[in-house]
Amino acid sequence: MYRIRFHGRGGQGIRTAASVLGSALFASGREVQDAPRYGAERRGAPMSAHVRAGRSVIVERGAIAQPDLVVVADPTLLAGGVLQGLSAQSVLFLNGSEPADELRTRLACPGRVVTWPGAARELEETTGVAIGALCAGGAARLLGVISRTTLEQALLAEIAGHGSGAAEAGRALGLAGFDALADSAGMVGEGVDDPGAGDAPPDWVRLALDDASLAAPDVFREATSELVQTGLWRTSRPVIDAALCSRCSWVCTTLCPDSAIHAKAGEVPQIDYEHCKGCLVCVLACPPHAIRALPERQPATAGNPR
Amino acid sequence: MSRVLLNGNAAAAWGARLARVDYVPAFPITPQTGIIETLAAWFASGDAEGRMTTCESEHSMVTAAAAAAATGVRVFTATSSQGLLYAMEMVFAVPGWRAPFVLVNVSRALATPITLEPDHSDVLAARDSGFLQIHCASCQEVLDSVLLAYRLGEDPRVRLPVIVNQDGFHLSFTREPVDLPDAAAVDAFLPPFDAQQAGFRASRPVSQAVAVLGGSPYSYFRYQVHLAQNAALAAYDEIAADFAARFARQHPAVEAYRCDDAEIVYFLIGSLSARARLAADRLRASGLRVGVVRPRLLRPYPAAALRALLAGKRAVAVVDQNLSMGSGGILHGELGGALHGHADMPLLLSFVGGLGGREVSDGEFAAMAREAFAAARSGEVPEARLLYTAGELRELRKLQAVAGLAPGSPR
Amino acid sequence: MSEARYRSLRELPGVHALAAGTAMCAGCGGLEALHEVLDVLGTRTVVINAAGCMTLLASYPFTPFHGSWLYTSMASAPAGAQGVRDALDLLRSRGRIGADDDLTAVVLSGDGSAYGMGLSATSAAIERGLDFIYLCYDNEGYGNTGQQTSAATPHGARTPTSPGPAGHAGEKKDLFDVWVAHRPRYAATVIGAEPLDLARKVQRAASLAGPRLILALAPCPTGWDYDPMHGVDIGRLAVRTGIWPLKEYVDGAVVHTHVPHPRLPVEAYLSTQGRFRHLFEPLRNDALIGEIQQRVDRYWQNVG
């Protein structure tokens, strides 16, 4: 059975990527199961999806712990649990153009790594929901069991609901992703059907009764949400040009939905990159156009603008 | 017939479409919303003929559903979690109207704390309402069960509304291959809705759902709903047999997996049973005879079928994805009631797990079986276990520290 | 709260009463309005939440509030505010807490609750004269489940439950007028994109006692289908086209705090959002655009 995990953000078409790949595998004669996985977070927040494809009815359900292929929609996601469960046999495919061997070393990734080859490096400039189609195309080629025509049909079928323009763009990008990885065709191998119980016996405990003040979902501190780094959602970074800033002290800070810009009278405002989600409302709202948007290419780190 | 990839929500919508439902009162709630969105798109495109009314609440939605059924059309609706609970006054009220319709519940855990992920506390809160309940473990079952539910609920012996339950996320958002039956074959299995005596017509005045004063007439009407539920047991077997003959898919009231020679049996409902099956396969590979029993029909309760399947087993590990506060797992308690006093019945072990989407791991399934074997050997049943690990507790303590609390610390 | 009135944008609070790090979508117009409102009200508030997008503002163990919060349900948040208010009054009258420990009860609700499921509890709370502020972030649909049609969805908008070629056939309920019909102490419409107007209204509301409505149109990049960076522009266009009148009701009279002049054609607003794309593509639907324009024109003919 193939076990494939996609990682992206809300709005990058990752759910669609999984359904394109699932449909293409189904049309290629496989039994298939695919599902998106999201939590409470919204557009921009990291999410994942999975595809299982086997030769007989799939009983296994839920999250994939031991993936054969992990597909990552952009380099800013290469933090956290994205690499979890990768083994020497598995493949990591990143929608990026950093040379694969450099990336493998940098991440200390146990498996093989694929990125766009130099000739196709412009593919990483893709934005929005089209990223899903692109990643599905690349993944299809890496599996090596999906024909170009089958992929094309799956792209059109799964993206049709997004409008004819989106379907055409998705078809083109999906096929471009497929074509770009010709040299890596079929490099993902199929995992065993039953990998066995992956986990050790549980370290069960008997819960004791706690004091009710402890045992209610109450938060007794203020503003603990600041511990949540929503800056990781960002794919574009607003940067203030001090030379252009009129130091009005209110426009960007008031209009920022996330309270992520702080200003003192007469000073250039400070953007809180730990929390800025990259909506870029400030870029358009700034009267002297002192805020520019720069693409993120690395996992955003706290308060550390480059 | 065609075979397509559908998630549980789309499968439910297909069930409604193939049943040619006339009317869908709706209210969105995660993770059910895909069902009503799919139907809305079909009604708008003309792919299905029906009317959808978006209500302002589930309480109104269930009222409109039952009122339309009582006026003589085929009705479908769907909800989840807090929505089912908000509708609960009407969920308990409308079975007594004896006007059948189908409600798909997409199971999601209940507040507090509010969450999005699945367990069965919502649908089991409706256990005593008078709705029949069918519990699904695959997307195919969701589609087929909607069709079975109409036949069953509309059966002249039954005439009750039916809840078809599927797990949020694990089924509702998961696509897998589903056989779409031909519309003509479904029409042959499921004839048009016969409203029988129900229906408001100027030419045939009727007062429905009338109050009673006095316990005697009250008891009569309530007993009748109970007896109709009991009658649904035999009706279900006939209808499922007819379905199997037409569509070659078996949906018995109780599914038994590798049970014939099993010493130990996992007992649970819903899609978590897939993990129990894999666990049973692995344990059998190491020489332990383990099986799985999964009731699909929970109301009416197939007690006799369960006794027949479990007689002679050594122990049953009941896995409850629900919690009756102050009592324990609901399935465990019900099964005990069904087996008690009969000869040759197994020991029952109670495990509560999978609440609010918590994974029940392969390792935990194996450990449950080990505990069941140990109980069978010793004859002693361990205290009910709330599945929780030391690692989880350590993580939780960290969250509590962030929240400004630590065990034993004053606020 | 002082009786003073913000004179200019420079006087708006620069320190935010709502912390970052919430699960709301990037570019959320509701969150923008909420933080602007709380910046004025300050932290001596208890926010009583109705089910909606903002259910997940506080998600254990994380809260963005410097003040307090209680999650209730979709239907009954005003009743939650009643219980909190009554209890605080009791504690104060019995000398168990001082005036400095008192709080302003603020119901926080989306349009799904405010215009629909929660309306009965709201009506009853106004009728009882409950001393509370009701803040509705109106993103014109059940945003938390994917923007299905609610009682606040505008005529013609396409939603997953109104997917036809003409979008939603019904009319947006006028919640402001529903409140005014109850004769509350105060009611106002606001939008985050006009922060000075918003701050002045919240300031006025805070200086009064009794049932008070702050109804904020909340541009929603996810539900309305636009690039989040355009949120403020779209909010301003809602005002400048006259689609979202900024007004307040106080002492028995409705006053418009901003009369757009000249009023831009509604298509300047409609054409910015995917939910209205079918009005322009593949063929322009002049009849429906004209109908929407006519409603707005009729509204403003009756103003002033």
Short mmCIF file of C-alpha atoms in Angstrom, two decimals, chain B residues 184-402:
data_model
loop_
_atom_site.label_atom_id
_atom_site.label_comp_id
_atom_site.label_asym_id
_atom_site.label_seq_id
_atom_site.Cartn_x
_atom_site.Cartn_y
_atom_site.Cartn_z
CA ALA B 184 -34.02 2.14 -10.96
CA ALA B 185 -32.77 -0.58 -8.64
CA VAL B 186 -33.23 1.73 -5.67
CA ASP B 187 -36.74 2.62 -6.84
CA ALA B 188 -37.57 -1.08 -6.89
CA PHE B 189 -36.19 -1.52 -3.36
CA LEU B 190 -37.69 1.66 -1.96
CA PRO B 191 -41.15 2.53 -3.27
CA PRO B 192 -42.45 6.10 -3.00
CA PHE B 193 -43.35 7.33 0.46
CA ASP B 194 -46.74 6.12 1.59
CA ALA B 195 -47.94 8.69 4.09
CA GLN B 196 -50.67 6.33 5.33
CA GLN B 197 -53.02 8.09 7.70
CA ALA B 198 -50.79 11.16 8.02
CA GLY B 199 -51.21 14.28 5.96
CA PHE B 200 -53.09 17.51 6.38
CA ARG B 201 -55.74 17.90 3.68
CA ALA B 202 -58.77 20.18 3.58
CA SER B 203 -60.80 17.18 2.55
CA ARG B 204 -59.59 15.05 5.47
CA PRO B 205 -59.14 17.05 8.64
CA VAL B 206 -56.85 15.54 11.26
CA SER B 207 -55.48 16.66 14.63
CA GLN B 208 -52.01 15.20 15.11
CA ALA B 209 -49.72 14.92 18.14
CA VAL B 210 -52.54 15.64 20.56
CA ALA B 211 -51.91 15.92 24.32
CA VAL B 212 -53.18 13.39 26.83
CA LEU B 213 -54.17 13.79 30.46
CA GLY B 214 -53.59 10.82 32.66
CA GLY B 215 -50.94 8.18 32.85
CA SER B 216 -52.96 5.43 31.28
CA PRO B 217 -53.37 6.86 27.77
CA TYR B 218 -49.87 8.31 28.07
CA SER B 219 -48.44 4.91 28.84
CA TYR B 220 -50.31 3.35 25.93
CA PHE B 221 -48.81 5.73 23.36
CA ARG B 222 -45.31 5.45 24.80
CA TYR B 223 -45.51 1.64 24.96
CA GLN B 224 -46.59 1.66 21.33
CA VAL B 225 -43.40 3.45 20.25
CA HIS B 226 -41.37 0.89 22.20
CA LEU B 227 -43.28 -1.99 20.62
CA ALA B 228 -42.78 -0.48 17.17
CA GLN B 229 -39.05 -0.36 17.90
CA ASN B 230 -39.14 -4.02 18.85
CA ALA B 231 -41.06 -4.82 15.68
CA ALA B 232 -38.30 -3.05 13.76
CA LEU B 233 -35.85 -5.83 14.72
CA ALA B 234 -37.57 -8.43 12.58
CA ALA B 235 -38.43 -5.87 9.94
CA TYR B 236 -34.77 -4.86 9.72
CA ASP B 237 -33.62 -8.44 9.12
CA GLU B 238 -36.12 -8.86 6.28
CA ILE B 239 -35.25 -5.51 4.72
CA ALA B 240 -31.49 -6.13 5.00
CA ALA B 241 -31.98 -9.54 3.37
CA ASP B 242 -33.93 -7.95 0.52
CA PHE B 243 -31.20 -5.31 0.17
CA ALA B 244 -28.51 -8.02 0.07
CA ALA B 245 -30.45 -9.92 -2.59
CA ARG B 246 -30.75 -6.84 -4.77
CA PHE B 247 -27.38 -5.17 -4.21
CA ALA B 248 -25.14 -8.02 -2.99
CA ARG B 249 -24.08 -6.18 0.13
CA GLN B 250 -24.70 -7.57 3.61
CA HIS B 251 -25.63 -5.18 6.40
CA PRO B 252 -26.71 -7.40 9.28
CA ALA B 253 -28.06 -5.85 12.47
CA VAL B 254 -24.89 -7.08 14.18
CA GLU B 255 -21.62 -7.55 12.31
CA ALA B 256 -19.37 -10.34 13.57
CA TYR B 257 -15.74 -10.48 12.41
CA ARG B 258 -13.70 -13.66 12.97
CA CYS B 259 -15.95 -14.54 15.89
CA ASP B 260 -16.78 -18.19 15.32
CA ASP B 261 -13.86 -19.59 17.30
CA ALA B 262 -12.91 -16.41 19.15
CA GLU B 263 -12.18 -16.53 22.87
CA ILE B 264 -11.97 -12.77 23.23
CA VAL B 265 -14.12 -10.23 21.40
CA TYR B 266 -13.85 -6.48 20.95
CA PHE B 267 -17.27 -4.88 21.14
CA LEU B 268 -17.74 -1.39 19.67
CA ILE B 269 -19.66 0.69 17.12
CA GLY B 270 -18.63 2.93 14.23
CA SER B 271 -15.46 3.34 12.22
CA LEU B 272 -13.10 2.67 15.13
CA SER B 273 -14.04 -0.98 14.55
CA ALA B 274 -11.57 -0.94 11.63
CA ARG B 275 -8.71 -0.66 14.09
CA ALA B 276 -10.22 -3.47 16.17
CA ARG B 277 -10.29 -5.69 13.09
CA LEU B 278 -6.63 -5.01 12.34
CA ALA B 279 -5.80 -5.69 15.97
CA ALA B 280 -7.72 -8.99 15.85
CA ASP B 281 -5.85 -9.99 12.69
CA ARG B 282 -2.49 -9.28 14.30
CA LEU B 283 -3.36 -11.12 17.50
CA ARG B 284 -4.56 -14.10 15.50
CA ALA B 285 -1.26 -14.09 13.65
CA SER B 286 0.37 -14.62 17.05
CA GLY B 287 -2.02 -17.43 17.91
CA LEU B 288 -4.62 -15.59 19.99
CA ARG B 289 -8.23 -16.15 18.98
CA VAL B 290 -9.76 -12.67 18.90
CA GLY B 291 -12.82 -11.35 17.05
CA VAL B 292 -14.93 -8.21 16.73
CA VAL B 293 -18.65 -7.69 17.29
CA ARG B 294 -20.16 -4.48 16.01
CA PRO B 295 -23.85 -3.68 16.33
CA ARG B 296 -25.07 -1.62 13.38
CA LEU B 297 -28.54 -1.39 14.84
CA LEU B 298 -28.44 0.16 18.30
CA ARG B 299 -32.13 1.06 18.49
CA PRO B 300 -33.89 -1.27 18.56
CA TYR B 301 -31.23 -3.10 20.58
CA PRO B 302 -30.45 -6.50 19.02
CA ALA B 303 -30.10 -8.25 22.39
CA ALA B 304 -30.95 -11.78 21.23
CA ALA B 305 -28.50 -11.60 18.33
CA LEU B 306 -25.78 -10.38 20.68
CA ARG B 307 -26.43 -13.19 23.16
CA ALA B 308 -26.25 -15.73 20.36
CA LEU B 309 -22.93 -14.34 19.14
CA LEU B 310 -21.32 -13.92 22.53
CA ALA B 311 -22.44 -17.14 24.21
CA GLY B 312 -19.39 -19.23 25.04
CA LYS B 313 -16.85 -16.44 24.60
CA ARG B 314 -14.48 -15.99 27.51
CA ALA B 315 -14.39 -12.19 27.76
CA VAL B 316 -15.52 -9.11 25.87
CA ALA B 317 -13.55 -5.86 25.73
CA VAL B 318 -16.21 -3.19 25.32
CA VAL B 319 -14.75 -0.02 23.81
CA ASP B 320 -17.01 2.93 24.45
CA GLN B 321 -16.42 6.16 22.51
CA ASN B 322 -18.77 7.89 24.91
CA LEU B 323 -19.06 8.46 28.62
CA SER B 324 -22.13 8.45 30.80
CA MET B 325 -20.84 10.64 33.60
CA GLY B 326 -21.06 8.84 36.91
CA SER B 327 -21.73 5.50 35.32
CA GLY B 328 -19.25 4.74 32.53
CA GLY B 329 -19.43 3.48 28.99
CA ILE B 330 -22.97 3.27 27.67
CA LEU B 331 -22.38 0.25 25.41
CA HIS B 332 -20.86 -1.62 28.34
CA GLY B 333 -23.85 -1.01 30.56
CA GLU B 334 -26.34 -1.95 27.87
CA LEU B 335 -24.51 -5.12 26.95
CA GLY B 336 -24.38 -6.15 30.59
CA GLY B 337 -28.13 -5.69 30.80
CA ALA B 338 -28.64 -7.84 27.71
CA LEU B 339 -26.38 -10.70 28.84
CA HIS B 340 -27.08 -10.79 32.55
CA GLY B 341 -28.97 -13.81 33.80
CA HIS B 342 -28.35 -15.86 30.68
CA ALA B 343 -26.23 -18.99 30.67
CA ASP B 344 -22.69 -19.18 29.34
CA MET B 345 -22.09 -15.45 29.01
CA PRO B 346 -18.59 -13.89 28.90
CA LEU B 347 -16.97 -11.50 31.33
CA LEU B 348 -17.32 -7.85 30.28
CA LEU B 349 -14.40 -5.43 30.51
CA SER B 350 -15.05 -1.72 30.09
CA PHE B 351 -12.74 0.64 28.23
CA VAL B 352 -13.66 4.27 27.54
CA GLY B 353 -11.59 5.86 24.80
CA GLY B 354 -11.61 7.85 21.62
CA LEU B 355 -13.37 10.81 23.23
CA GLY B 356 -13.19 14.05 21.23
CA GLY B 357 -11.07 12.43 18.52
CA ARG B 358 -8.41 10.97 20.81
CA GLU B 359 -6.73 8.17 18.89
CA VAL B 360 -7.04 4.65 20.25
CA SER B 361 -3.71 3.20 19.19
CA ASP B 362 -2.90 -0.26 17.89
CA GLY B 363 -0.90 -0.80 21.06
CA GLU B 364 -3.94 0.03 23.17
CA PHE B 365 -6.11 -2.43 21.29
CA ALA B 366 -3.50 -5.12 21.89
CA ALA B 367 -3.35 -4.18 25.58
CA MET B 368 -7.14 -4.37 25.89
CA ALA B 369 -7.08 -7.89 24.51
CA ARG B 370 -4.30 -8.85 26.95
CA GLU B 371 -6.37 -7.53 29.85
CA ALA B 372 -9.36 -9.49 28.59
CA PHE B 373 -7.33 -12.72 28.41
CA ALA B 374 -5.99 -12.06 31.92
CA ALA B 375 -9.51 -11.51 33.24
CA ALA B 376 -10.68 -14.70 31.55
CA ARG B 377 -7.87 -16.63 33.25
CA SER B 378 -8.33 -15.13 36.69
CA GLY B 379 -12.08 -14.71 36.59
CA GLU B 380 -11.62 -11.21 37.94
CA VAL B 381 -12.86 -8.20 35.98
CA PRO B 382 -10.63 -5.14 36.31
CA GLU B 383 -12.02 -1.72 37.12
CA ALA B 384 -13.30 0.16 34.07
CA ARG B 385 -10.44 1.92 32.33
CA LEU B 386 -10.52 5.49 31.02
CA LEU B 387 -7.88 5.31 28.31
CA TYR B 388 -5.17 7.83 29.18
CA THR B 389 -1.40 7.57 29.20
CA ALA B 390 1.26 8.98 31.45
CA GLY B 391 2.60 10.87 28.43
CA GLU B 392 -0.76 12.49 27.83
CA LEU B 393 -1.04 13.50 31.45
CA ARG B 394 2.41 15.10 31.35
CA GLU B 395 1.36 17.13 28.29
CA LEU B 396 -1.88 18.13 29.96
CA ARG B 397 -0.02 19.34 33.05
CA LYS B 398 2.01 21.60 30.78
CA LEU B 399 -1.17 23.11 29.38
CA GLN B 400 -2.50 23.65 32.89
CA ALA B 401 0.72 25.40 33.81
CA VAL B 402 0.25 27.74 30.83
#
